Amino acid sequence: MNSILEVEDLVKYYGKDDSLVKAVDHTSLSIERGKFTAIVGRSGSGKSTLLHILGGLDYPDSGQVTLDGKELFSLKPDELAKLRRRKIGFIFQDYNLIPALNVWENVVLPLGLDGKKVNKKEVEKILDHIGMLDKADVLPEKLSGGQKQRTAIARALVTRPAVILADEPTGNLDSHTGLEVMQCLKNCVKEYGQTLVMITHDETVAQMADHVVVIEDGKVVGFS
Amino acid sequence: MRIAFENMKYHRSKNILTGIAIVLTTLLLFLVPTVGVDMILAQYEMTNENYPTWHACFSDVDQQSVHEISLHHDIKAWGVYSDEIASISHLPDRRTTVGMYYIDENAAELNKVMIIAGKLPEKENEIVISKEVMRMLHIDGQVGDTITLPYQMMTENGLDYRQEKDFVISGLFDDTFPTSVFPTMYEVFVSDAFLQEVNADGHYYFLFQVGDKENATLEEIKGRINHIAERFHILEENYSYNQNYLFANYVDPAIAATIAVIMMIIMIAGAVTIYSIYYVSMSQRIQEFGRLRAIGASKGQLKRIVLWEGMLVALIAAPMGLLVGTVLTKPVLYFFAHSTGQKSDMASMIELLYQIIREGKITVFHWWIYGLALLVTFFTVYISLIKPMRIAGGVSVIEALRFTGNRTSQRKRKGRENIGIWDLSMNHLSGNRRKSMVTILSMSLTGVLIMVVSTVLSCTSPDEMTEESFLGEYRLMNIISEGDKEHPEWSWSEIVKNNPLDDRLKEQIAAMDGVVSVDAFSHVDIDILSVEKEILTDEEISDIVAEGNNGEDICGIPESYAKEIEKGIIEGSATYEDLKSGENVILDKLFFVWNPELDISVGSTLKVAVHDGDRTYMKKLNVIAISDYRSALHNWNCLIMAKQGADSLCENNINEMFTINAAEKYNKELDDKLKQMLVDVDFMYGVDVRSRQSEYDINKSGLTLIHNGSYVFFGILSVICIMNLVNTMLNSVYIRKKEFGMLQAIGMTDRQLQIMLVEEGLFYTLGTLFVTIGVGSALGYLLYVVAKEEYILGIRSYSYPVQMVCIIVAVLTLIQIFLALVLGKSVKKESLIDRIRFSE
Ligand SMILES: Nc1ncnc2c1ncn2[C@@H]1O[C@H](COP(=O)(O)OP(=O)(O)OP(=O)(O)O)[C@@H](O)[C@H]1O
Ligand SMILES: [Mg+2]
């Protein structure tokens, strides 16, 4: 198996003694390159925590995460930030757009942070793909939930990251819109040969995945 | 109330900042009046320690009247001393006199007769004498010793033949009275018994204080004294006021006004800062208020939440301010006492002040100032909360729910194609334009104030101030005091009859070692009777003449300054030659400051009354030019002639001042010699001997006091206003915590975040600097012009406060960068993931 992400004996505990929460408990996992992996599990089982550690947003208590042969947590914070903006695209459950920037600016922001020039055609193509081209000048507060989510997707895609990590991107959407967003995400990923790791509670979404990881109490209990 | 308390804890950082602002505001509100009042009290105390404390004195009062007057209800304290009983003879020179008096205990106290050993005389042969008098008589004695004194009794026809008597010294007193420059009149005191023996129906001087002086003005006290005098038929020439004492104890309303103005400034700075802190934090809480509204809070309740929150902070902060103020008061008083410098003539006075404070001779703390400071602080907090309260009350539910951190009415905005760190910073700032403006403006307010005052201060320099008021290296000047009933001989018309500054003295000085030259300046008293055709009737003229000298003065300037005279002309033209005739005058600009109502210009003819000793005559003078001279040149006499011209108007010797040019800048020996020489010269008037050096020292210590005071004050004021910057930046970070997390999640490095914060802060700094330096410089220049016109602080030339500008730029920039770094660090401290998860 050609894996892009390797997780080895990852541990992340919160609290102490009585209130000890084993959010990630000795998890090992590998994600296949170019495939769609879904992570499922009950609420509070530690999915988000795992995803954040995968993306280098959070630090584990112990264990390693290797992305394309590079161990994430041995990097300096600023190097990690650079790696993040080049190799990883994040999509959050609650969109996390910058309110003061319009759709276009939100989308091209990762490029700007990296000091890259914007390829206008390229960005327009992505916006077109997710059906947001006509809303490029609109500020986030005037967008609907689905539109915001699609903007967030575009932002995750714009740097052409190798891996896209998505935390319940359809959680706030009705099933129809959810499917639409899913579809558009899948298409993009396929087109550019990206790896997609997505947390979901949605059965139908999980069924679209190439692999499904089941998490319970911080442990991987199933993989298919 | 409960919610307010919880809020207070929740919005801790903002409330800490508000708290600091309030503590500092209270501190200043307390410190300024306390130090002001204490300085005044210390000055009173100093006066009371040194000056006789009686308010007025009736002379020629017989025993019966003494008894009657003393019963008057408005007399608080009184004492008597006798007319001069006798005069001690065998003195080293004629101008020194030692009078023999009887004084009672109360009068001794009121007249500050300082018994340093023993007590007042009781027995017929007892006497109180001073070391100084004994020295002059070449006797040496202690309390209990018997001495023989030669004296002449005072009779109606003058002094009687000399006689001698043995006296027992019952007490010694100290007669080194600090205010008399050249003491020539001394006293010894004998007992009532002695008085009775030699002069049964003696007349007395009756010294007294009228009822409580605390809240009486000078005029009021004089009125009451007059009232008593009238009641007992005391003739006007038989009573006098203790001018020095009354004046020194009189509260100048201008001081109270100054303190009030300074307090107003503090209030405004405090209010603007607190307001701005609340204003900036308000938007962050709109959601919170919206939710409270959604669950049914009324407008009034929301307002009360804001009010109570502010008041609770003030409740904690204000007492802290008072506490800090209480601790700081004495150090500040000492600081003021010290900063005036030790070298100057003022040093001894400052030392005295220091002592007064240290020995607790005055009450340093006043409960009413505590009350006042608290009251004003709470009032300040209240007014600064009015607007935030209104905002809180006006929050609507829907607005709060839709609210996303910055309120923009626009739906769309044309975006930039590329977006970088700089754009992010600018985006934030322009999205929060009002907040940014409020912050910048409120900070600039203090900045401008500092700029304006430091411009004026930078225009002052002891060198220039001295140059402005002093010619030569040393100066001898007649001390003129007009209208002093006690000393009619100190008026100019009397001095000229026996002017100590005569040619003989001038030559004597010129011959001294180290003296290069001596210049004499003359002074003529005149009254302007009419200008050109506006003719006064004879009656009006005689009225003016009868009123005596209340008008203008002519200054006769020696030829050595001919060039400066010609150079300083701003209108018309005149040569020194023109001024020699006594027909032509130059008017100094100062004249118009004092007489704005007179319509005089170049070419006008003035009809004046010239006073020359007892003689007064009419004269016409042509105004040939208008000038702008330094005050040293004319010594505030603003009609200018050549010395020769002025002298031609009078028969008497009208030299007012000698200026001495010396080879060396300052020579202690020469200074002392000059002073000694004046003591040796036979004169009965006051001549002020001063060196440029001492004038410089006085100016310097005065200016240092003003400078230090201002800088301490502005230092604290700027800390108040910097709270603003701290709050704004803290706030902008706080409400964007999640945003920053987001930006970092998509790849912003810590460095980039730091840069962004620095850029944003830099905007505030630059904005504030721009307004401060721009507006401050302009207003500062304006104030300089006014100060120059009004002859304030001897300001003559403009000097830009470069140093202050550098300090402001450096301090603001450093603080801002420091803030950005600290804030960046504090953002980093919280893990990225916590920030992303953070909502609200
Ligand atoms: N910062 C934290 N401090 C303490 N406990 C935490 C923290 N973050 C997460 N947890 C705990 O870790 C556990 C796993 O949380 P996580 O968010 O990963 O769950 P999840 O599987 O994503 O749940 P959901 O499906 O509801 O999103 C939870 O029990 C949560 O309470
Ligand atoms: Mg989750």
Tab-separated table of C-alpha atoms in Angstrom, chain A residues 10-14 49 52-54 56-63 72-78 80-81 84, chain B residues 750 831-833:
chain	number	residue	atom	x	y	z
A	10	LEU	CA	-0.455	8.081	18.858
A	11	VAL	CA	-1.585	9.096	22.364
A	12	LYS	CA	-3.495	12.187	23.470
A	13	TYR	CA	-5.088	12.343	26.898
A	14	TYR	CA	-7.000	15.185	28.428
A	49	THR	CA	-8.650	15.198	18.027
A	52	HIS	CA	-6.166	17.764	14.220
A	53	ILE	CA	-3.064	15.827	15.150
A	54	LEU	CA	-2.885	14.397	11.638
A	56	GLY	CA	-0.263	19.170	12.712
A	57	LEU	CA	-2.708	21.505	14.418
A	58	ASP	CA	-2.483	19.763	17.758
A	59	TYR	CA	0.398	18.042	19.467
A	60	PRO	CA	0.094	14.451	20.704
A	61	ASP	CA	1.341	13.330	24.102
A	62	SER	CA	3.387	10.664	22.327
A	63	GLY	CA	3.557	8.888	19.001
A	72	LEU	CA	5.500	16.365	11.733
A	73	PHE	CA	6.279	17.005	15.363
A	74	SER	CA	10.032	17.155	15.003
A	75	LEU	CA	9.591	20.277	12.857
A	76	LYS	CA	9.860	23.798	14.220
A	77	PRO	CA	6.485	25.542	14.619
A	78	ASP	CA	7.061	27.848	11.669
A	80	LEU	CA	5.149	23.067	10.475
A	81	ALA	CA	3.018	26.061	9.531
A	84	ARG	CA	0.558	22.903	6.554
B	750	ASP	CA	3.961	32.716	14.072
B	831	SER	CA	-2.527	26.094	21.690
B	832	LEU	CA	-3.660	26.479	18.162
B	833	ILE	CA	-6.378	23.945	18.499
